[in-house]
Amino acid sequence: DDRVTALIHMLGLPIALTGPLVYPRIFPLWPLTDMAGMPTGMDDNTHLPATIACSADKLGADRIYLVDNGTSLRLCIRPELPFEVLQTVFQVDSLADVALALAKPTATASSEMQRVLAIIQQIRRERLRLPWQSLTVVLPGMPDESRLLAAACEDSVGSETSYVDFLCHIHKLVQNIQE
């Protein structure tokens, strides 16, 4: 059963990995902010883009995101990403070639792709003492995409409310008690 496997996996994790596994960090990689992927001037460190809420509603249909769950990294390419962005960032003509482009030497990569790779390396560097984080490319319409979107912990599941709605409800209850 997948649930038992996930529970056993989680019980054996170091404390540093349980937070990101429960609440993954999502970094927007396209469009990149001015400083994202650029050197900080301190050792080999790189500026990371600001994270967004872990909700499928926050994921734009024409963007690229990097999802960090502590054990792996997933490069999520959304379905309406313009073809020109694929050519600009990854220098490829189809979505299927993105993974191959990431495996090429960085010397031939575009400046945007070098910035994306620098962000990936910075995240891996933050977890230097933990197991190596694999990188997976998640393409639109593939089974990995539905698994990735299901991990968006701020979204409502079934008849349950979302985490944000739950917090708003608790806030209203506290305000009512104070009045």
Short mmCIF file of C-alpha atoms in Angstrom, two decimals:
data_model
loop_
_atom_site.label_atom_id
_atom_site.label_comp_id
_atom_site.label_asym_id
_atom_site.label_seq_id
_atom_site.Cartn_x
_atom_site.Cartn_y
_atom_site.Cartn_z
CA ASP A 1 0.00 0.00 0.00
CA ASP A 2 1.36 3.44 -0.97
CA ARG A 3 0.24 5.05 2.29
CA VAL A 4 2.18 2.58 4.45
CA THR A 5 5.26 3.01 2.27
CA ALA A 6 5.00 6.81 2.57
CA LEU A 7 4.55 6.59 6.35
CA ILE A 8 7.58 4.32 6.79
CA HIS A 9 9.61 6.61 4.52
CA MET A 10 8.60 9.69 6.51
CA LEU A 11 9.33 8.10 9.89
CA GLY A 12 12.90 7.40 8.81
CA LEU A 13 13.63 10.91 7.55
CA PRO A 14 15.86 13.41 9.32
CA ILE A 15 14.04 16.38 10.86
CA ALA A 16 15.40 18.73 8.16
CA LEU A 17 13.51 16.80 5.46
CA THR A 18 10.10 16.43 7.10
CA GLY A 19 9.11 20.11 6.75
CA PRO A 20 9.69 20.35 3.00
CA LEU A 21 8.07 16.95 2.46
CA VAL A 22 4.88 18.13 4.17
CA TYR A 23 5.00 21.66 2.70
CA PRO A 24 7.12 21.75 -0.49
CA ARG A 25 8.78 24.99 -1.59
CA ILE A 26 7.75 26.24 -5.03
CA PHE A 27 10.12 28.57 -6.86
CA PRO A 28 8.98 30.37 -10.03
CA LEU A 29 11.66 29.90 -12.70
CA TRP A 30 9.98 31.70 -15.57
CA PRO A 31 9.89 34.59 -15.71
CA LEU A 32 12.93 35.00 -13.46
CA THR A 33 13.28 38.06 -11.29
CA ASP A 34 16.31 40.30 -11.86
CA MET A 35 18.46 38.77 -9.10
CA ALA A 36 17.27 35.14 -9.20
CA GLY A 37 20.05 32.83 -10.31
CA MET A 38 22.70 35.53 -10.01
CA PRO A 39 25.72 35.24 -7.67
CA THR A 40 25.33 36.80 -4.22
CA GLY A 41 29.02 37.66 -3.91
CA MET A 42 29.36 35.35 -0.89
CA ASP A 43 31.29 32.19 -1.84
CA ASP A 44 29.44 30.22 -4.53
CA ASN A 45 25.98 31.20 -3.32
CA THR A 46 23.19 32.22 -5.67
CA HIS A 47 20.09 34.35 -5.15
CA LEU A 48 16.94 32.21 -5.03
CA PRO A 49 13.59 33.48 -6.33
CA ALA A 50 10.88 34.11 -3.75
CA THR A 51 8.70 31.07 -3.10
CA ILE A 52 4.97 31.02 -3.75
CA ALA A 53 2.19 29.33 -1.79
CA CYS A 54 1.96 25.57 -2.23
CA SER A 55 -1.35 25.64 -4.07
CA ALA A 56 -2.30 24.53 -7.58
CA ASP A 57 -4.32 27.75 -7.86
CA LYS A 58 -1.12 29.81 -7.57
CA LEU A 59 0.57 28.00 -10.49
CA GLY A 60 0.22 30.03 -13.67
CA ALA A 61 -0.54 28.02 -16.82
CA ASP A 62 2.26 29.74 -18.78
CA ARG A 63 5.14 29.41 -16.32
CA ILE A 64 7.99 27.16 -15.20
CA TYR A 65 8.32 26.18 -11.53
CA LEU A 66 10.82 24.29 -9.41
CA VAL A 67 9.26 22.23 -6.63
CA ASP A 68 11.52 21.22 -3.72
CA ASN A 69 10.10 18.59 -1.38
CA GLY A 70 13.38 18.01 0.45
CA THR A 71 14.14 14.67 -1.17
CA SER A 72 13.83 15.56 -4.86
CA LEU A 73 13.51 18.54 -7.18
CA ARG A 74 10.89 18.72 -9.90
CA LEU A 75 11.04 21.15 -12.78
CA CYS A 76 7.37 21.70 -13.62
CA ILE A 77 6.58 23.04 -17.07
CA ARG A 78 3.01 24.27 -17.28
CA PRO A 79 0.78 23.51 -20.30
CA GLU A 80 0.50 26.99 -21.82
CA LEU A 81 4.21 27.87 -21.70
CA PRO A 82 5.00 29.74 -24.93
CA PHE A 83 7.16 27.89 -27.44
CA GLU A 84 9.54 30.86 -27.52
CA VAL A 85 10.35 30.33 -23.84
CA LEU A 86 11.42 26.74 -24.55
CA GLN A 87 13.78 28.03 -27.19
CA THR A 88 15.06 30.94 -25.10
CA VAL A 89 15.67 29.05 -21.86
CA PHE A 90 16.40 25.47 -22.88
CA GLN A 91 17.31 25.93 -26.57
CA VAL A 92 14.97 23.06 -27.57
CA ASP A 93 12.06 22.71 -29.98
CA SER A 94 9.83 20.38 -27.95
CA LEU A 95 8.92 19.65 -24.35
CA ALA A 96 10.33 16.14 -24.63
CA ASP A 97 13.83 17.57 -25.19
CA VAL A 98 13.97 19.64 -21.98
CA ALA A 99 15.45 16.81 -19.89
CA LEU A 100 18.18 16.28 -22.50
CA ALA A 101 18.96 20.00 -22.51
CA LEU A 102 19.43 19.97 -18.73
CA ALA A 103 22.00 17.18 -19.08
CA LYS A 104 24.17 19.15 -21.53
CA PRO A 105 27.32 20.93 -20.37
CA THR A 106 26.59 24.37 -18.95
CA ALA A 107 29.11 26.04 -21.26
CA THR A 108 26.67 25.66 -24.18
CA ALA A 109 23.60 26.69 -22.17
CA SER A 110 21.79 30.01 -22.57
CA SER A 111 22.21 32.64 -19.85
CA GLU A 112 18.64 31.95 -18.62
CA MET A 113 19.35 28.22 -18.37
CA GLN A 114 22.60 28.90 -16.52
CA ARG A 115 20.60 30.91 -14.00
CA VAL A 116 18.08 28.05 -13.64
CA LEU A 117 20.92 25.57 -13.12
CA ALA A 118 22.53 27.91 -10.55
CA ILE A 119 19.24 27.96 -8.58
CA ILE A 120 19.07 24.16 -8.66
CA GLN A 121 22.68 23.92 -7.46
CA GLN A 122 22.02 26.43 -4.65
CA ILE A 123 19.09 24.39 -3.36
CA ARG A 124 21.23 21.23 -3.46
CA ARG A 125 24.04 23.11 -1.72
CA GLU A 126 21.68 24.03 1.15
CA ARG A 127 21.20 20.32 1.83
CA LEU A 128 24.83 19.33 1.41
CA ARG A 129 24.85 16.78 4.25
CA LEU A 130 21.62 15.13 3.16
CA PRO A 131 21.13 12.70 0.25
CA TRP A 132 21.54 14.11 -3.27
CA GLN A 133 18.33 15.59 -4.64
CA SER A 134 17.41 14.15 -8.01
CA LEU A 135 15.94 16.44 -10.67
CA THR A 136 12.86 15.34 -12.61
CA VAL A 137 11.20 17.23 -15.44
CA VAL A 138 7.40 17.22 -15.09
CA LEU A 139 5.66 17.80 -18.41
CA PRO A 140 2.01 18.75 -18.99
CA GLY A 141 -0.39 15.83 -19.30
CA MET A 142 2.01 13.27 -17.84
CA PRO A 143 1.20 11.21 -14.70
CA ASP A 144 3.90 13.07 -12.76
CA GLU A 145 1.97 16.30 -13.23
CA SER A 146 -1.12 15.00 -11.42
CA ARG A 147 1.06 13.65 -8.57
CA LEU A 148 2.80 17.01 -8.29
CA LEU A 149 -0.48 18.94 -8.21
CA ALA A 150 -1.86 16.49 -5.62
CA ALA A 151 1.04 17.42 -3.32
CA ALA A 152 -0.15 21.04 -3.23
CA CYS A 153 -1.00 21.04 0.45
CA GLU A 154 -2.89 24.34 0.56
CA ASP A 155 -5.60 23.01 -1.77
CA SER A 156 -8.79 21.48 -0.45
CA VAL A 157 -9.07 17.70 -0.61
CA GLY A 158 -12.50 16.16 -1.09
CA SER A 159 -14.97 17.79 1.28
CA GLU A 160 -12.24 19.23 3.52
CA THR A 161 -11.42 22.92 3.47
CA SER A 162 -8.05 24.23 2.37
CA TYR A 163 -5.44 25.12 4.98
CA VAL A 164 -5.87 28.85 4.35
CA ASP A 165 -9.67 28.56 4.73
CA PHE A 166 -9.15 26.61 7.95
CA LEU A 167 -6.89 29.35 9.34
CA CYS A 168 -9.44 32.01 8.37
CA HIS A 169 -12.14 30.02 10.16
CA ILE A 170 -10.00 29.77 13.31
CA HIS A 171 -9.26 33.50 13.12
CA LYS A 172 -12.99 34.29 12.97
CA LEU A 173 -13.63 32.03 15.97
CA VAL A 174 -10.93 33.80 17.97
CA GLN A 175 -12.32 37.21 17.01
CA ASN A 176 -15.83 36.14 18.06
CA ILE A 177 -14.53 34.98 21.45
CA GLN A 178 -12.75 38.32 22.01
CA GLU A 179 -15.92 40.30 21.33
#
